[in-house]
Amino acid sequence: MDKYARFRFQPCLPIGEDGKCATASLKHIRLSRKAAAEGTVLLKNENGALPLKKGEKVALFGKAAIEYIKGGGGSGDVYCPYIANIFDGFNDKEAEGKVSVYMPLIDFYKNYVEAESVNIPTQEQINATWDIVNAMEFCTKRDDMTYDTFASMHVKEPAVPDELIASAAQWADTAIITLSRFSAEGVDRRPQAGDYYLSDIEKNLIDKAGSLFKKVVILINSGAVIDCEYFAENSKVDALLIGWQGGIEGGCAAADIICGDVNPSGKLVDTIAKSYDYYPCKKDFWECFDHLDYSDDIYVGYRYFETIPGAKDYVRYPFGFGLSYTSFSLSGKICCESDGKIVAAVNVKNTGDKAGREVIQLYYSAPQGRLGKPARELAAYKKTALLAPGESETVALSFDINDMASFDDLGKIQKSAYVLEAGSYKFYLGTSVRDAEKLDYEYEVTKDRVVLQLESRCKPFKLAERMLADGSFEKLPMGEASYYYGENAPSGAKAPEAIVKFDEVGEKITLDEFIAQFTLEELMDFVGGKAPTGVANTGCFGGMKRLDIPPVPTADGPAGVRLEPKTGIPTTAWPCATLLACTWDPELIYSIGECAGAEIKENNLGIWLAPALNIHRDPMCGRNFEYYSEDPLISGKSAAALTRGVQSRKAAVSLKHFACNNKEANRMGCDSRISERALREIYLKGFEIAVKESDPWTVMSSYNLINGLHTSESYELLTGILREEWGFNGMVTTDWGVKNDPAKEVKAGNDMKMHVGYPEDLKAAYDKGYLTRADLEVCVKRILEMTIKFI
C-alpha cells in the first residue's frame, strides 16, 4: 500500500475496536466523561452536604440544566454528536433510583431555552459580523463587537418566577444551582456582572434558594475561574464545585460527582483570589491594546500570593486545593538528595469510608539571595491510585536539583546563566501549596553555582520595571530595539539527473538531494499553506504534484478534533484544558491524547493543532479555557502527556501558542514586554518541558510580539531558544492568517506560513539579496522531515 495513501487518497479505514470507527466512539466518550469527573474540584462541603443521599429530591436551577457549556468558542470548539446537559445527567441518576428531579423547573428551562434560541444568530449571520469585524482596525468598538457576538451564541440566564422557586422548595430539599460562563478565542473576558462576577439574577436566585431550601449546592460550569465570594462564606450555601467545561458528557460527569458515583479528586491549578482587584497583573492587562507589560515578572499566581507580604490574605482558594468525600493521612515523610536529584516519599492512607484519590505535591523554597525567589515553587506531583478505605500507597517524587536554579538576566551573579544561589533550599510536601508541610531535609549550596550558561535572547527594550519578592519594583535597562538573524549554509547536495519522487527518499536519494530538485519558485511556494483536502478545514502543510509530495491535512484543537458540521463527522468533545490539568493525572491525559490521535488518523488528517499551554497569568484572558494553569510545571507535564499520546498513533501535534499569548485583545499587534527571566522561568518553561519530554513534531508561533518583534519573525526565540538550547528537531508554523514579513519568518526558522504563503514577497527579498536559497531549503527540509515521520 502507498505509504502516504491516507493523505493522497483519503481512504476511510476505521481503526476502532472490532473494526468500528474510533471517532466519537463509546470508548472515547466514556473516557471524556471519566476525565470530566476526575478534574472536577470540590471547594466547599459543609456538614457532608455531598454526596447526595439515595432518593434525595433535587431542584435543578440554571440554564445549564438544558444548555450546558461543553467548552469555549473559536478554534477550540468541537462539532460533537450531542451534549449531555445537567438534566441529562440527573435524569440518568433518577432512572437508577438515586435521586428524584423536580420536573416543572426542567420544563421551565426547556421552554425558555427553546424560545430564546431563535434569537441566537445563525452561522451566516455570525460570518457576516466577522467580515465586518475583521475589516476594522483594532479598537474598542471592534473588541466590543467581538465580545457581544460570542455572548449572543448562548441564551442568557433567566430569572425564575418566585412561585416556581417556592413550589420547588416545597417538593425538594436540595437546590443545585449551575452558573454557566462562555468565553472564546479573539476576545477577553471582563470583570463585570454576568462574566467574572455574578449577575443580579444569579445573586437573587442564590438568596431565594438559600432562604427556602434545606440544602444549596453551587456548580460552576466555566472554562476559567469566576469570583466565588458570594457563596464561599455564605452559610446558606452548603457545597461548591467547579466542574469547568466538561466536554460531551460534562453534565453526566457532574451528576456522577454530586451523587457520589465518583469521589472528587480534582485540585485547583489556579489561585482563586477574593477579588479580581487582587491579581497583580490587573493594571497591566487593561492599560492599553498596543502592549502588555509583564511587570509582575516571575510572581504569577501562587508565586505572587504566597510570596509578596500581605498577599496571602487575598486568597480565597489556594493553588492545589481540592476536597474529597473521604479523608487521607500522610505519614513517614522522607526527603534526601540522590544522584543529582531531590527525592521525597510519603505514605498516603485513606482514613475515610469512601474510596478516593489524593494528589501529593512537592514544593521547594530557594534562598532569596541577590536574585529574589518565590516563597514556594511546585517541583513534582503524583496522584495516587484509587485507594479503598484503609488502603495505603507509598508515593515517591523526584526532580533534578538544577531545576531550582534561577535565570540571572541582569548579571547580578553571572549574566544569562541559570544559577543556584548559596544557601539552604527547603522542601514542602502536602496536598496544596498552603497545607504543604516543611520537611526536615534541606539542601545546602555553599557558594553560588552556575548550572547552565546561555546567552541573552529576547530581551526587553521598553519594560520599565519589574516586581521583586518584597513587593517593590526594580528599574530595568531600556534602549533601542535590536535583533539578529543567523545565516544558513548551502547543503551542497546535487539534484539527480532524472526526477526522483518523494516516496524514494531514503532509498534512491537523500533528502538534501531530493530538495535540490526544487526550483526556486517551488521552494517559495512550499513554505506557504495549501488548501484543505478531505475533511480538513484548516489547510495543509506541504504538498507538490510534480514531485508527488502529499499535503498533510490539519485540524483545529485542543478540545477535540474540530471538523465542520457539513462533513457529517461528529468527533469527541474532550473536557477543556483547565479541567484536564485539574486532574493532576498525566497518565489520564496521555490516554486522551491516544484517543485524539486515533480520531486524527482515522479521518485522514495529519496534524492536530493542539495542545495549547500559555500561562493563566490573568483570569480575564479569553482563551484560558484552552490553556492549562498558572504554573509552568503543570502546563508542561500536561502538554507533554497529551503530545506523547497523540504521537503514539502516528499523528502529530502543534504545540501552541509559542509564546506569551496571554491576552486576546489585539492579539496580532500586542507587544508582550517581559524580562528574560520571567520569559524563561514562567512563560517558556512549560514549552521547554513539553519539547524535551515529548518531542512534538510541530510548534506553532503565536500572533503577538515579544519585546517588539513578532514571534514568527524571532530568530532568537525560534532558532536560538527552541532549537539550539532545547534541541527541538521539528518544524514551526505560524498561527493562521498572520500578516508578518514572510522573509523574516523564513530567516527566523518559522518554516510554514499558514493558512497561505506569500511567494511574491519571498521572491522580492531574494532578489534584494536578503533571502537565500539555503534559507528556504532549511525550512523545506524540516517540513519534509516532519512528513516522513508519518510512515
CSV table of C-alpha atoms in Angstrom, one decimal, residues 14 28 80 107 198 318 340 387 467 490 497 591 632 659 694 761 788:
chain,number,residue,atom,x,y,z
A,14,PRO,CA,-12.0,2.6,10.7
A,28,HIS,CA,-13.8,7.8,23.7
A,80,CYS,CA,-19.9,16.5,18.5
A,107,ASP,CA,-39.9,22.3,31.8
A,198,LEU,CA,-22.2,37.1,39.4
A,318,PRO,CA,-5.2,28.4,47.2
A,340,GLY,CA,21.7,14.9,41.4
A,387,LEU,CA,-7.5,3.8,47.4
A,467,MET,CA,8.3,43.2,40.8
A,490,PRO,CA,24.1,25.7,1.4
A,497,GLU,CA,19.8,13.8,-13.5
A,591,SER,CA,-4.9,8.3,27.2
A,632,PRO,CA,4.5,26.1,34.1
A,659,ALA,CA,4.8,32.2,23.3
A,694,SER,CA,7.6,14.6,24.3
A,761,ASP,CA,7.3,38.7,-1.1
A,788,ILE,CA,8.3,11.4,6.7
